[in-house]
């Protein structure tokens, strides 16, 4: 018999789990059974694809940024790796102006802050004496807009879902069951995998914690 407060430890070591509260045994069963019986929904983990120089959205955004700062370039030389975009260094004002023009709002530009987990790297480079390369700014934009597409998708298709965690290109959601089957949730994610540019995803019952 193992006594522990760690549900993760229980799942890894115990085929049968009992949960006590107030000095009484409240439930008993396998981890899977307890999750389906008492869980409040599903956990969905997604990872968007890493940005590549040949990606359509990267090429499009780099072209738009080039136009904003007055760098002459074409789709062909962007795809081949343009020295102009690699060597063009932007300061903070130029970055903020270009991002606002790109999205038409402050969605991206508001992230360029020293304490923002997504935009602090761009902020640090843009406020340095050297500046930040246009390629780095473009990659940042693509990554954040891909994550935004995922956020918009869950808000639209599963309005009661909650974003529990975001780490770079990964996001973890909790989706209430509300009559939803895990097979249906899995199928919906699979149908939209290419649209959302997902590299990987997983669907499972919520954790015992």
Tab-separated table of C-alpha atoms in Angstrom:
chain	number	residue	atom	x	y	z
A	1	UNK	CA	0.000	0.000	0.000
A	2	UNK	CA	1.345	3.414	-1.008
A	3	UNK	CA	0.136	6.530	0.834
A	4	UNK	CA	0.841	9.801	-0.976
A	5	UNK	CA	-0.537	13.227	-1.825
A	6	UNK	CA	0.835	12.988	-5.363
A	7	UNK	CA	-1.743	11.790	-7.873
A	8	UNK	CA	0.974	11.638	-10.504
A	9	UNK	CA	2.878	9.161	-8.352
A	10	UNK	CA	-0.288	7.103	-7.884
A	11	UNK	CA	-0.947	6.919	-11.617
A	12	UNK	CA	2.590	5.752	-12.286
A	13	UNK	CA	2.765	3.076	-9.595
A	14	UNK	CA	-0.713	1.931	-8.595
A	15	UNK	CA	-3.235	-0.125	-10.605
A	16	UNK	CA	-5.926	0.639	-8.008
A	17	UNK	CA	-6.341	4.048	-6.379
A	18	UNK	CA	-8.407	5.084	-3.362
A	19	UNK	CA	-8.963	8.758	-2.501
A	20	UNK	CA	-9.661	9.781	1.100
A	21	UNK	CA	-11.150	13.071	2.291
A	22	UNK	CA	-12.280	13.982	5.777
A	23	UNK	CA	-11.014	10.669	7.078
A	24	UNK	CA	-13.283	8.638	4.786
A	25	UNK	CA	-12.621	6.648	1.624
A	26	UNK	CA	-14.502	8.574	-1.067
A	27	UNK	CA	-13.739	6.532	-4.175
A	28	UNK	CA	-11.835	3.486	-5.358
A	29	UNK	CA	-10.838	2.337	-8.819
A	30	UNK	CA	-8.243	2.525	-11.585
A	31	UNK	CA	-6.886	5.918	-12.626
A	32	UNK	CA	-8.758	5.738	-15.926
A	33	UNK	CA	-12.065	4.860	-14.258
A	34	UNK	CA	-11.759	7.663	-11.692
A	35	UNK	CA	-10.956	10.180	-14.414
A	36	UNK	CA	-14.009	9.265	-16.486
A	37	UNK	CA	-16.274	8.995	-13.430
A	38	UNK	CA	-15.255	12.162	-11.592
A	39	UNK	CA	-13.298	14.190	-14.120
A	40	UNK	CA	-14.664	17.485	-15.402
A	41	UNK	CA	-13.689	17.081	-19.022
A	42	UNK	CA	-10.649	16.608	-21.215
A	43	UNK	CA	-7.136	17.923	-21.477
A	44	UNK	CA	-5.877	18.922	-24.910
A	45	UNK	CA	-2.202	19.623	-25.533
A	46	UNK	CA	-1.170	21.111	-28.861
A	47	UNK	CA	2.132	22.148	-30.389
A	48	UNK	CA	2.255	24.361	-33.461
A	49	UNK	CA	4.940	23.782	-36.073
A	50	UNK	CA	8.325	25.415	-35.789
A	51	UNK	CA	8.773	28.343	-38.164
A	52	UNK	CA	10.628	27.539	-41.385
A	53	UNK	CA	11.866	30.057	-43.966
A	54	UNK	CA	9.874	28.314	-46.720
A	55	UNK	CA	6.526	28.562	-44.878
A	56	UNK	CA	3.940	30.669	-46.690
A	57	UNK	CA	3.001	32.697	-43.613
A	58	UNK	CA	6.660	33.422	-42.838
A	59	UNK	CA	7.356	34.580	-46.421
A	60	UNK	CA	4.241	36.764	-46.411
A	61	UNK	CA	5.020	38.387	-43.062
A	62	UNK	CA	8.689	38.967	-43.890
A	63	UNK	CA	7.636	40.637	-47.137
A	64	UNK	CA	5.187	42.885	-45.243
A	65	UNK	CA	7.821	43.847	-42.677
A	66	UNK	CA	10.295	44.608	-45.488
A	67	UNK	CA	7.798	46.970	-47.065
A	68	UNK	CA	7.189	48.687	-43.738
A	69	UNK	CA	10.871	49.486	-43.193
A	70	UNK	CA	11.656	50.170	-46.837
A	71	UNK	CA	13.776	47.136	-47.671
A	72	UNK	CA	13.504	46.019	-51.289
A	73	UNK	CA	12.932	42.286	-51.530
A	74	UNK	CA	10.962	39.676	-53.466
A	75	UNK	CA	9.338	36.366	-52.613
A	76	UNK	CA	12.147	34.522	-54.426
A	77	UNK	CA	15.006	36.026	-52.480
A	78	UNK	CA	13.096	35.712	-49.205
A	79	UNK	CA	12.729	31.985	-49.798
A	80	UNK	CA	16.411	31.723	-50.681
A	81	UNK	CA	17.512	33.691	-47.630
A	82	UNK	CA	17.893	37.365	-48.438
A	83	UNK	CA	20.998	39.082	-47.116
A	84	UNK	CA	18.956	42.292	-46.978
A	85	UNK	CA	16.487	40.922	-44.437
A	86	UNK	CA	19.178	39.115	-42.459
A	87	UNK	CA	21.314	42.233	-42.129
A	88	UNK	CA	18.513	44.784	-41.592
A	89	UNK	CA	18.519	45.718	-37.911
A	90	UNK	CA	15.524	47.377	-36.293
A	91	UNK	CA	15.252	49.465	-33.145
A	92	UNK	CA	12.303	49.331	-30.748
A	93	UNK	CA	10.298	52.117	-32.413
A	94	UNK	CA	10.658	50.497	-35.823
A	95	UNK	CA	9.578	47.117	-34.462
A	96	UNK	CA	6.494	48.509	-32.725
A	97	UNK	CA	5.466	50.519	-35.774
A	98	UNK	CA	5.915	47.558	-38.128
A	99	UNK	CA	3.943	45.181	-35.890
A	100	UNK	CA	1.057	47.611	-35.517
A	101	UNK	CA	0.920	48.055	-39.278
A	102	UNK	CA	1.067	44.286	-39.793
A	103	UNK	CA	-1.944	43.419	-37.614
A	104	UNK	CA	-3.811	46.718	-37.617
A	105	UNK	CA	-3.877	46.695	-33.817
A	106	UNK	CA	-1.562	46.257	-30.829
A	107	UNK	CA	-1.933	42.468	-30.490
A	108	UNK	CA	1.732	41.798	-31.318
A	109	UNK	CA	3.258	45.138	-30.391
A	110	UNK	CA	1.830	44.927	-26.849
A	111	UNK	CA	3.934	41.795	-26.287
A	112	UNK	CA	7.220	43.623	-26.882
A	113	UNK	CA	7.826	44.286	-23.211
A	114	UNK	CA	10.726	43.317	-20.914
A	115	UNK	CA	8.436	41.254	-18.663
A	116	UNK	CA	6.393	39.544	-21.378
A	117	UNK	CA	7.207	35.805	-21.670
A	118	UNK	CA	6.732	35.870	-25.448
A	119	UNK	CA	8.144	39.230	-26.482
A	120	UNK	CA	10.943	39.900	-24.004
A	121	UNK	CA	13.639	38.465	-26.308
A	122	UNK	CA	12.644	40.805	-29.156
A	123	UNK	CA	12.438	43.727	-26.712
A	124	UNK	CA	15.927	43.035	-25.350
A	125	UNK	CA	17.451	42.850	-28.835
A	126	UNK	CA	15.526	45.852	-30.156
A	127	UNK	CA	16.641	48.062	-27.245
A	128	UNK	CA	20.294	47.047	-27.574
A	129	UNK	CA	22.870	49.135	-29.444
A	130	UNK	CA	22.806	46.649	-32.320
A	131	UNK	CA	19.071	46.092	-32.738
A	132	UNK	CA	17.059	43.035	-33.804
A	133	UNK	CA	17.112	41.433	-37.254
A	134	UNK	CA	14.021	41.502	-39.412
A	135	UNK	CA	14.154	37.715	-39.686
A	136	UNK	CA	13.882	37.380	-35.905
A	137	UNK	CA	10.898	39.725	-35.809
A	138	UNK	CA	9.207	37.788	-38.619
A	139	UNK	CA	9.692	34.466	-36.816
A	140	UNK	CA	8.240	35.967	-33.642
A	141	UNK	CA	5.193	37.222	-35.556
A	142	UNK	CA	4.557	33.868	-37.244
A	143	UNK	CA	4.837	31.917	-33.999
A	144	UNK	CA	2.494	34.233	-32.110
A	145	UNK	CA	-0.073	34.388	-34.908
A	146	UNK	CA	-0.100	30.590	-35.136
A	147	UNK	CA	-0.779	30.394	-31.413
A	148	UNK	CA	-3.478	33.048	-31.814
A	149	UNK	CA	-5.150	30.868	-34.460
A	150	UNK	CA	-5.257	28.029	-31.909
A	151	UNK	CA	-6.681	30.353	-29.239
A	152	UNK	CA	-9.344	31.643	-31.628
A	153	UNK	CA	-10.204	28.074	-32.659
A	154	UNK	CA	-10.833	26.896	-29.095
A	155	UNK	CA	-12.749	30.075	-28.236
A	156	UNK	CA	-15.021	29.500	-31.234
A	157	UNK	CA	-15.485	25.718	-31.219
A	158	UNK	CA	-15.242	25.118	-27.456
A	159	UNK	CA	-16.228	28.445	-25.822
A	160	UNK	CA	-16.110	26.988	-22.295
A	161	UNK	CA	-12.557	25.714	-22.722
A	162	UNK	CA	-9.802	27.209	-20.558
A	163	UNK	CA	-6.184	27.819	-21.550
A	164	UNK	CA	-4.247	26.388	-18.614
A	165	UNK	CA	-0.694	26.712	-19.868
A	166	UNK	CA	1.306	28.243	-22.696
A	167	UNK	CA	4.990	27.569	-23.314
A	168	UNK	CA	6.446	28.954	-26.546
A	169	UNK	CA	4.821	26.851	-29.305
A	170	UNK	CA	2.851	24.634	-26.896
A	171	UNK	CA	-0.546	25.193	-25.287
A	172	UNK	CA	-2.617	23.112	-22.869
A	173	UNK	CA	-6.399	23.427	-22.699
A	174	UNK	CA	-9.091	22.007	-20.461
A	175	UNK	CA	-12.308	21.326	-22.356
A	176	UNK	CA	-15.510	20.545	-20.372
A	177	UNK	CA	-17.174	17.288	-21.410
A	178	UNK	CA	-20.796	18.576	-21.512
A	179	UNK	CA	-21.821	15.481	-23.471
A	180	UNK	CA	-18.702	15.649	-25.615
A	181	UNK	CA	-16.983	12.333	-26.312
A	182	UNK	CA	-13.214	12.059	-26.457
A	183	UNK	CA	-13.511	10.562	-29.946
A	184	UNK	CA	-15.446	13.618	-31.148
A	185	UNK	CA	-12.903	16.014	-29.656
A	186	UNK	CA	-10.036	14.046	-31.184
A	187	UNK	CA	-11.787	14.026	-34.571
A	188	UNK	CA	-12.332	17.801	-34.549
A	189	UNK	CA	-8.677	18.482	-33.745
A	190	UNK	CA	-7.566	16.061	-36.468
A	191	UNK	CA	-9.829	17.730	-39.060
A	192	UNK	CA	-8.275	21.120	-38.288
A	193	UNK	CA	-4.685	19.949	-37.833
A	194	UNK	CA	-3.414	21.396	-41.105
A	195	UNK	CA	-5.420	24.616	-40.798
A	196	UNK	CA	-3.923	25.238	-37.346
A	197	UNK	CA	-0.440	24.145	-38.489
A	198	UNK	CA	-0.107	21.636	-35.653
A	199	UNK	CA	3.039	19.569	-35.347
A	200	UNK	CA	1.588	17.409	-32.603
A	201	UNK	CA	-1.421	17.155	-30.284
A	202	UNK	CA	-2.879	14.910	-27.605
A	203	UNK	CA	-6.298	14.449	-26.020
A	204	UNK	CA	-6.830	12.797	-22.628
A	205	UNK	CA	-9.144	12.919	-19.601
A	206	UNK	CA	-8.289	15.600	-17.038
A	207	UNK	CA	-5.649	14.612	-14.489
A	208	UNK	CA	-6.529	13.211	-11.063
A	209	UNK	CA	-5.089	16.346	-9.472
